[in-house]
Amino acid sequence: MERRVGIIGAGISGLLACKYLVEKGFQPVVFEAEDGVGGLWRHTIESTTLQNSRETYRFSDFPWDSSVKDEYPSSLQVSQYLDSYAQKFGILSYIRFNSKVIDIDYVAEVTEEITQFWDLWGGTGKPFGSKGKWLLQVQDTKTLSTEVSEVEFVVLCIGKYSGVPKMPEFPTGEGPEVFKGQVIHSMEFSSMANGEAAELIKSKRVTAVGSLKSAHDIACASANGTKKPCTMVQRTAHWFLPDFNIWGINLAFLYFNRFSELLVHKPGEFFFLGLVATLFSPLRWAISKFVESNLRWRLPLDKFGIVPNHSFLQDFSSCQIAMLPENFYDKVQEGSIIIKRSQDFIRFCKEGLIIDGESKLLETDLVIFATGFKGD
């Protein structure tokens, strides 16, 4: 019996899901809202590079092309790598591009089966119901026409980057509507062609709101010298790495090995593993402080008042560790990037932004919100 599986998203996880479902004898169809594969890698700014070395960020059955020599490949090289993977394993023939899934419904003949649909989503029940079907309402992103596609099972591969930007909410009269400049989300900025993005930020006073990787990349790309610096407004400072060298030791030896897994508590762990993690808590703390001491010595965090209030371990455990853009702190030191902290709020006025704790308004021409996506 043909078992048709719907896969939503043609990013890395969508490509993998399709490849292995085909190998297992299923009939997958991948619904992708864009016109190409790669997911988030299709929406990164030109200066963004891979955070991992290329040898630790690859498919096990598909090496990087020999022409890629960079230890940390660019976003373009990553996109080309994913395109090559899809072509190599014949995945493209299973993908419906420009097809956005806008609604999912589960329909069954047996009432009891419908009432248990959450088990199907949660993975606690059988993925293929005896009589039920999943109905996907799919919209063509070019013509806006819709159709319904019937499958027996659905695999969601949209991750937390759902393509829906998360924008702060402002009281009436204090939001972007009162600002005479331009306000966009980092998703819009990274979706622009390189030339278009460069023209947008050229000779402008840019403000990047956010504290994670995309905000740093945008600030570095938008630094137009000391006369028109890019201002980075962040609520929470995070630990960033200039490279993986920590006092002469590669970070992988501290965190990317089997022993390091014993140092942290895990959901559903056995008593013995929990006991080991508890006994090793002083070592866990010491390793975190060891890394923090190196970063505070190498980077001007204390000088600019941007030492994080939490440990390196906390950022690492929540997958918020990232690599700094090249020459980021050189630009901070020279004044072409200015970092400001805002603990509670910012609000707009005609000329720019009013930042909590600042007596003077921040005059700006362009505000880019690097505030993430709505993962739900």
Short mmCIF file of C-alpha atoms in Angstrom, two decimals:
data_model
loop_
_atom_site.label_atom_id
_atom_site.label_comp_id
_atom_site.label_asym_id
_atom_site.label_seq_id
_atom_site.Cartn_x
_atom_site.Cartn_y
_atom_site.Cartn_z
CA MET A 1 0.00 0.00 0.00
CA GLU A 2 1.34 3.44 -0.93
CA ARG A 3 1.97 5.50 2.17
CA ARG A 4 2.10 9.14 1.17
CA VAL A 5 3.91 11.46 3.57
CA GLY A 6 3.74 15.25 3.53
CA ILE A 7 6.90 17.10 4.54
CA ILE A 8 6.58 20.80 5.30
CA GLY A 9 9.77 22.70 4.60
CA ALA A 10 12.80 22.03 2.35
CA GLY A 11 15.49 23.13 4.75
CA ILE A 12 18.16 20.74 6.04
CA SER A 13 15.73 18.63 8.09
CA GLY A 14 13.22 18.52 5.23
CA LEU A 15 15.87 17.28 2.79
CA LEU A 16 16.97 14.58 5.21
CA ALA A 17 13.40 13.51 5.95
CA CYS A 18 12.66 13.17 2.24
CA LYS A 19 15.83 11.21 1.48
CA TYR A 20 15.32 8.62 4.19
CA LEU A 21 11.58 8.26 3.63
CA VAL A 22 12.27 7.41 -0.01
CA GLU A 23 14.85 4.83 1.07
CA LYS A 24 12.26 3.24 3.39
CA GLY A 25 9.74 2.89 0.58
CA PHE A 26 7.44 5.81 1.38
CA GLN A 27 6.08 8.34 -1.10
CA PRO A 28 7.03 11.77 0.27
CA VAL A 29 6.02 15.15 -1.10
CA VAL A 30 7.82 18.21 0.22
CA PHE A 31 5.88 21.49 0.38
CA GLU A 32 8.23 24.48 0.23
CA ALA A 33 6.98 28.07 0.25
CA GLU A 34 10.18 29.37 -1.40
CA ASP A 35 11.45 28.65 -4.90
CA GLY A 36 14.55 26.76 -3.70
CA VAL A 37 15.93 24.55 -0.94
CA GLY A 38 17.93 25.62 2.09
CA GLY A 39 15.43 27.18 4.47
CA LEU A 40 17.06 29.86 6.60
CA TRP A 41 20.26 29.72 4.55
CA ARG A 42 18.35 31.42 1.74
CA HIS A 43 17.80 34.40 4.04
CA THR A 44 21.16 35.38 5.46
CA ILE A 45 23.17 38.51 4.81
CA GLU A 46 26.28 38.37 2.66
CA SER A 47 28.75 38.52 5.55
CA THR A 48 27.22 35.60 7.49
CA THR A 49 29.45 32.55 7.74
CA LEU A 50 29.02 29.07 9.15
CA GLN A 51 29.41 28.83 12.94
CA ASN A 52 30.90 25.34 12.83
CA SER A 53 33.94 24.22 10.89
CA ARG A 54 32.93 22.69 7.59
CA GLU A 55 33.99 19.19 8.71
CA THR A 56 31.59 19.28 11.66
CA TYR A 57 28.73 20.70 9.59
CA ARG A 58 28.10 18.25 6.78
CA PHE A 59 25.97 15.28 5.81
CA SER A 60 27.64 12.00 6.73
CA ASP A 61 27.23 10.68 3.19
CA PHE A 62 28.05 13.86 1.28
CA PRO A 63 31.39 15.68 1.75
CA TRP A 64 31.99 19.32 0.92
CA ASP A 65 33.23 20.03 -2.56
CA SER A 66 37.03 20.16 -2.79
CA SER A 67 36.79 23.76 -4.03
CA VAL A 68 35.56 24.89 -0.58
CA LYS A 69 38.74 25.69 1.33
CA ASP A 70 37.35 28.02 4.02
CA GLU A 71 37.22 26.59 7.51
CA TYR A 72 33.96 28.48 8.05
CA PRO A 73 32.15 28.56 4.67
CA SER A 74 30.04 31.54 3.69
CA SER A 75 26.25 31.48 3.53
CA LEU A 76 26.47 31.25 -0.27
CA GLN A 77 28.73 28.21 -0.04
CA VAL A 78 26.35 26.55 2.42
CA SER A 79 23.39 27.20 0.09
CA GLN A 80 25.31 25.71 -2.84
CA TYR A 81 26.21 22.68 -0.71
CA LEU A 82 22.55 22.05 0.14
CA ASP A 83 21.53 22.46 -3.52
CA SER A 84 24.17 19.91 -4.51
CA TYR A 85 22.94 17.48 -1.87
CA ALA A 86 19.36 17.71 -3.12
CA GLN A 87 20.50 17.14 -6.70
CA LYS A 88 22.85 14.27 -5.81
CA PHE A 89 20.14 12.20 -4.14
CA GLY A 90 17.29 13.13 -6.47
CA ILE A 91 15.32 14.98 -3.80
CA LEU A 92 14.27 17.86 -6.06
CA SER A 93 11.73 15.70 -7.90
CA TYR A 94 9.79 15.25 -4.64
CA ILE A 95 9.61 18.98 -3.82
CA ARG A 96 6.73 21.29 -4.70
CA PHE A 97 8.23 24.76 -4.67
CA ASN A 98 6.18 27.95 -4.11
CA SER A 99 3.71 25.82 -2.13
CA LYS A 100 2.86 27.15 1.30
CA VAL A 101 0.87 24.99 3.72
CA ILE A 102 -1.65 27.29 5.39
CA ASP A 103 -3.85 24.76 7.20
CA ILE A 104 -3.62 21.17 8.43
CA ASP A 105 -6.58 19.02 9.44
CA TYR A 106 -6.95 15.40 10.50
CA VAL A 107 -10.07 13.60 9.30
CA ALA A 108 -11.14 10.12 10.35
CA GLU A 109 -14.26 8.03 10.01
CA VAL A 110 -14.08 6.87 13.60
CA THR A 111 -14.90 9.55 16.17
CA GLU A 112 -12.62 8.02 18.77
CA GLU A 113 -9.69 8.28 16.41
CA ILE A 114 -10.29 11.99 15.85
CA THR A 115 -10.32 12.65 19.59
CA GLN A 116 -6.89 11.05 19.87
CA PHE A 117 -5.26 13.10 17.10
CA TRP A 118 -2.85 14.75 19.54
CA ASP A 119 -1.18 11.38 20.07
CA LEU A 120 -0.41 11.35 16.37
CA TRP A 121 1.23 14.76 16.58
CA GLY A 122 3.03 13.99 19.83
CA GLY A 123 4.60 10.80 18.56
CA THR A 124 3.00 8.66 21.25
CA GLY A 125 0.60 6.95 18.88
CA LYS A 126 0.97 5.14 15.58
CA PRO A 127 1.90 7.57 12.80
CA PHE A 128 -0.49 5.95 10.35
CA GLY A 129 -4.07 5.85 11.55
CA SER A 130 -6.25 2.96 10.49
CA LYS A 131 -8.71 5.12 8.57
CA GLY A 132 -7.74 8.75 9.12
CA LYS A 133 -6.10 11.12 6.67
CA TRP A 134 -4.25 14.40 6.99
CA LEU A 135 -5.59 17.15 4.75
CA LEU A 136 -3.13 19.93 3.90
CA GLN A 137 -4.44 23.16 2.44
CA VAL A 138 -1.68 24.38 0.15
CA GLN A 139 -1.41 27.85 -1.34
CA ASP A 140 0.54 28.65 -4.48
CA THR A 141 2.67 31.64 -3.43
CA LYS A 142 2.65 33.05 -6.97
CA THR A 143 -1.00 32.73 -8.01
CA LEU A 144 -2.45 32.58 -4.44
CA SER A 145 -4.69 29.72 -5.55
CA THR A 146 -5.25 26.92 -3.03
CA GLU A 147 -5.77 23.19 -3.18
CA VAL A 148 -6.10 20.34 -0.70
CA SER A 149 -3.51 17.58 -0.61
CA GLU A 150 -4.22 14.29 1.19
CA VAL A 151 -1.46 12.40 3.00
CA GLU A 152 -1.29 9.69 5.64
CA PHE A 153 1.30 11.37 7.83
CA VAL A 154 2.88 14.82 8.20
CA VAL A 155 6.47 15.75 9.07
CA LEU A 156 6.97 19.37 10.18
CA CYS A 157 10.43 20.64 9.22
CA ILE A 158 10.07 24.37 9.81
CA GLY A 159 12.09 24.47 13.04
CA LYS A 160 11.91 27.61 15.13
CA TYR A 161 12.54 29.77 12.05
CA SER A 162 8.98 29.71 10.81
CA GLY A 163 9.26 32.63 8.40
CA VAL A 164 7.03 34.72 10.68
CA PRO A 165 9.06 37.59 12.20
CA LYS A 166 8.69 38.41 15.88
CA MET A 167 8.28 42.15 16.31
CA PRO A 168 7.98 44.02 19.62
CA GLU A 169 4.64 45.60 20.46
CA PHE A 170 4.45 49.31 21.26
CA PRO A 171 1.80 51.50 22.88
CA THR A 172 -0.17 53.71 20.53
CA GLY A 173 1.87 56.74 19.53
CA GLU A 174 5.19 55.17 20.53
CA GLY A 175 5.67 52.68 17.71
CA PRO A 176 7.19 52.77 14.22
CA GLU A 177 4.21 54.72 12.89
CA VAL A 178 5.54 57.96 14.44
CA PHE A 179 9.06 57.48 13.08
CA LYS A 180 9.99 59.33 9.89
CA GLY A 181 12.64 56.76 8.98
CA GLN A 182 12.33 53.13 7.90
CA VAL A 183 11.70 50.09 10.11
CA ILE A 184 12.23 46.51 8.93
CA HIS A 185 12.88 43.05 10.37
CA SER A 186 16.18 41.23 9.88
CA MET A 187 14.32 38.67 7.77
CA GLU A 188 13.48 41.37 5.22
CA PHE A 189 17.04 42.68 5.24
CA SER A 190 18.63 39.25 4.77
CA SER A 191 16.16 38.40 1.97
CA MET A 192 17.39 41.30 -0.14
CA ALA A 193 19.91 40.85 -2.93
CA ASN A 194 23.39 41.84 -1.78
CA GLY A 195 23.41 44.99 -3.90
CA GLU A 196 19.98 46.06 -2.69
CA ALA A 197 20.94 45.52 0.95
CA ALA A 198 24.15 47.49 0.52
CA GLU A 199 22.24 50.37 -1.04
CA LEU A 200 19.71 50.39 1.80
CA ILE A 201 22.32 50.91 4.51
CA LYS A 202 24.66 53.12 2.50
CA SER A 203 25.48 56.41 4.26
CA LYS A 204 22.71 55.87 6.83
CA ARG A 205 22.63 55.84 10.59
CA VAL A 206 21.45 52.30 11.27
CA THR A 207 20.14 50.89 14.54
CA ALA A 208 20.11 47.12 15.05
CA VAL A 209 17.81 45.97 17.86
CA GLY A 210 18.78 42.56 19.23
CA SER A 211 21.62 40.73 20.94
CA LEU A 212 22.16 37.44 19.10
CA LYS A 213 24.00 36.43 15.94
CA SER A 214 21.90 38.25 13.32
CA ALA A 215 22.09 41.51 15.27
CA HIS A 216 25.90 41.31 15.39
CA ASP A 217 26.11 40.53 11.68
CA ILE A 218 23.83 43.42 10.79
CA ALA A 219 25.71 45.84 13.05
CA CYS A 220 29.03 44.86 11.48
CA ALA A 221 27.67 45.18 7.95
CA SER A 222 25.97 48.52 8.70
CA ALA A 223 28.90 50.27 10.37
CA ASN A 224 29.40 53.37 8.19
CA GLY A 225 32.35 54.85 10.04
CA THR A 226 32.50 57.02 13.13
CA LYS A 227 30.38 59.82 11.63
CA LYS A 228 27.48 57.50 10.92
CA PRO A 229 27.99 54.52 13.22
CA CYS A 230 25.62 51.60 13.63
CA THR A 231 24.04 51.51 17.07
CA MET A 232 23.27 48.10 18.52
CA VAL A 233 20.53 48.15 21.16
CA GLN A 234 20.40 45.00 23.26
CA ARG A 235 18.51 43.97 26.35
CA THR A 236 20.64 40.94 27.28
CA ALA A 237 24.32 40.51 26.54
CA HIS A 238 25.44 37.05 25.43
CA TRP A 239 28.76 35.25 25.23
CA PHE A 240 30.26 35.27 21.72
CA LEU A 241 33.41 33.57 20.49
CA PRO A 242 36.12 35.11 18.27
CA ASP A 243 37.26 31.52 17.57
CA PHE A 244 37.33 28.11 19.25
CA ASN A 245 40.70 28.60 20.94
CA ILE A 246 40.33 28.94 24.73
CA TRP A 247 43.67 29.48 26.50
CA GLY A 248 45.29 27.22 23.90
CA ILE A 249 42.62 24.51 24.18
CA ASN A 250 40.05 23.87 21.48
CA LEU A 251 36.53 24.39 22.81
CA ALA A 252 35.60 20.97 21.42
CA PHE A 253 37.71 19.30 24.11
CA LEU A 254 35.68 21.10 26.77
CA TYR A 255 32.14 20.77 25.45
CA PHE A 256 31.94 18.58 22.33
CA ASN A 257 32.79 15.14 23.71
CA ARG A 258 31.18 12.21 25.49
CA PHE A 259 32.62 13.14 28.87
CA SER A 260 31.06 16.61 28.76
CA GLU A 261 27.65 14.97 28.33
CA LEU A 262 28.04 13.48 31.81
CA LEU A 263 28.34 16.96 33.32
CA VAL A 264 24.80 18.10 32.55
CA HIS A 265 21.40 16.93 33.76
CA LYS A 266 19.12 15.55 31.06
CA PRO A 267 15.35 14.98 30.99
CA GLY A 268 14.37 11.46 32.03
CA GLU A 269 17.89 10.52 33.12
CA PHE A 270 18.55 7.53 35.32
CA PHE A 271 19.45 8.05 38.97
CA PHE A 272 23.11 7.17 38.42
CA LEU A 273 23.53 9.70 35.58
CA GLY A 274 21.83 12.37 37.67
CA LEU A 275 24.15 11.61 40.56
CA VAL A 276 27.21 11.85 38.31
CA ALA A 277 26.06 15.22 36.94
CA THR A 278 25.52 16.50 40.49
CA LEU A 279 28.94 15.31 41.68
CA PHE A 280 30.61 16.92 38.69
CA SER A 281 28.83 20.27 39.13
CA PRO A 282 32.02 21.96 40.51
CA LEU A 283 33.89 20.88 37.37
CA ARG A 284 31.02 22.14 35.20
CA TRP A 285 31.23 25.52 36.93
CA ALA A 286 35.04 25.60 36.65
CA ILE A 287 35.03 24.93 32.90
CA SER A 288 32.49 27.70 32.36
CA LYS A 289 34.60 30.17 34.35
CA PHE A 290 37.70 29.02 32.46
CA VAL A 291 36.06 29.98 29.15
CA GLU A 292 34.64 33.24 30.53
CA SER A 293 38.06 34.34 31.81
CA ASN A 294 39.55 33.90 28.34
CA LEU A 295 36.77 35.86 26.64
CA ARG A 296 36.98 38.71 29.15
CA TRP A 297 40.74 38.85 28.60
CA ARG A 298 40.54 38.81 24.79
CA LEU A 299 37.47 41.00 24.28
CA PRO A 300 36.70 44.48 25.71
CA LEU A 301 33.56 43.28 27.50
CA ASP A 302 34.34 45.01 30.79
CA LYS A 303 35.37 48.23 29.07
CA PHE A 304 32.03 48.63 27.32
CA GLY A 305 29.88 47.19 30.12
CA ILE A 306 28.63 44.22 28.12
CA VAL A 307 29.70 41.31 30.31
CA PRO A 308 26.74 38.88 30.35
CA ASN A 309 24.95 38.44 33.67
CA HIS A 310 24.74 34.69 33.16
CA SER A 311 27.34 31.97 32.70
CA PHE A 312 28.88 30.76 29.47
CA LEU A 313 27.40 27.34 30.27
CA GLN A 314 23.89 28.79 30.26
CA ASP A 315 24.33 30.28 26.79
CA PHE A 316 25.99 27.11 25.54
CA SER A 317 23.27 24.85 26.94
CA SER A 318 20.55 26.94 25.29
CA CYS A 319 22.35 26.92 21.90
CA GLN A 320 22.91 30.69 21.94
CA ILE A 321 26.67 30.59 21.51
CA ALA A 322 27.82 32.07 18.21
CA MET A 323 30.93 33.28 16.44
CA LEU A 324 31.64 37.00 16.26
CA PRO A 325 31.74 38.63 12.82
CA GLU A 326 35.25 39.43 11.66
CA ASN A 327 36.63 42.67 13.17
CA PHE A 328 33.48 43.26 15.21
CA TYR A 329 35.23 44.61 18.31
CA ASP A 330 37.72 46.54 16.20
CA LYS A 331 34.75 48.50 14.93
CA VAL A 332 33.42 48.89 18.48
CA GLN A 333 36.79 50.19 19.63
CA GLU A 334 37.00 52.75 16.80
CA GLY A 335 33.42 53.91 17.35
CA SER A 336 31.79 52.74 14.12
CA ILE A 337 29.66 50.35 16.21
CA ILE A 338 28.06 51.67 19.41
CA ILE A 339 26.49 49.22 21.86
CA LYS A 340 23.70 50.41 24.16
CA ARG A 341 21.82 48.42 26.79
CA SER A 342 18.08 48.82 27.32
CA GLN A 343 16.73 46.84 30.25
CA ASP A 344 13.04 47.63 29.96
CA PHE A 345 11.90 49.35 26.79
CA ILE A 346 12.53 51.48 23.75
CA ARG A 347 10.02 53.72 22.03
CA PHE A 348 9.93 55.62 18.79
CA CYS A 349 9.72 59.32 18.17
CA LYS A 350 9.89 61.26 14.91
CA GLU A 351 13.69 61.54 14.85
CA GLY A 352 14.58 58.10 16.17
CA LEU A 353 14.47 56.04 19.38
CA ILE A 354 14.15 56.84 23.05
CA ILE A 355 16.07 54.22 25.02
CA ASP A 356 15.35 53.41 28.63
CA GLY A 357 17.98 54.99 30.86
CA GLU A 358 19.30 57.34 28.15
CA SER A 359 18.77 61.07 28.58
CA LYS A 360 19.32 61.81 24.90
CA LEU A 361 17.27 60.37 22.06
CA LEU A 362 19.03 58.19 19.50
CA GLU A 363 18.78 59.82 16.09
CA THR A 364 18.66 57.22 13.35
CA ASP A 365 17.55 56.70 9.75
CA LEU A 366 16.91 52.97 9.67
CA VAL A 367 15.90 50.52 12.42
CA ILE A 368 16.39 46.79 11.85
CA PHE A 369 14.76 44.47 14.40
CA ALA A 370 16.88 41.34 14.81
CA THR A 371 14.35 39.96 17.29
CA GLY A 372 13.88 36.46 15.98
CA PHE A 373 10.89 34.54 14.69
CA LYS A 374 7.59 33.23 15.98
CA GLY A 375 8.41 29.57 16.42
CA ASP A 376 4.80 28.56 17.04
#
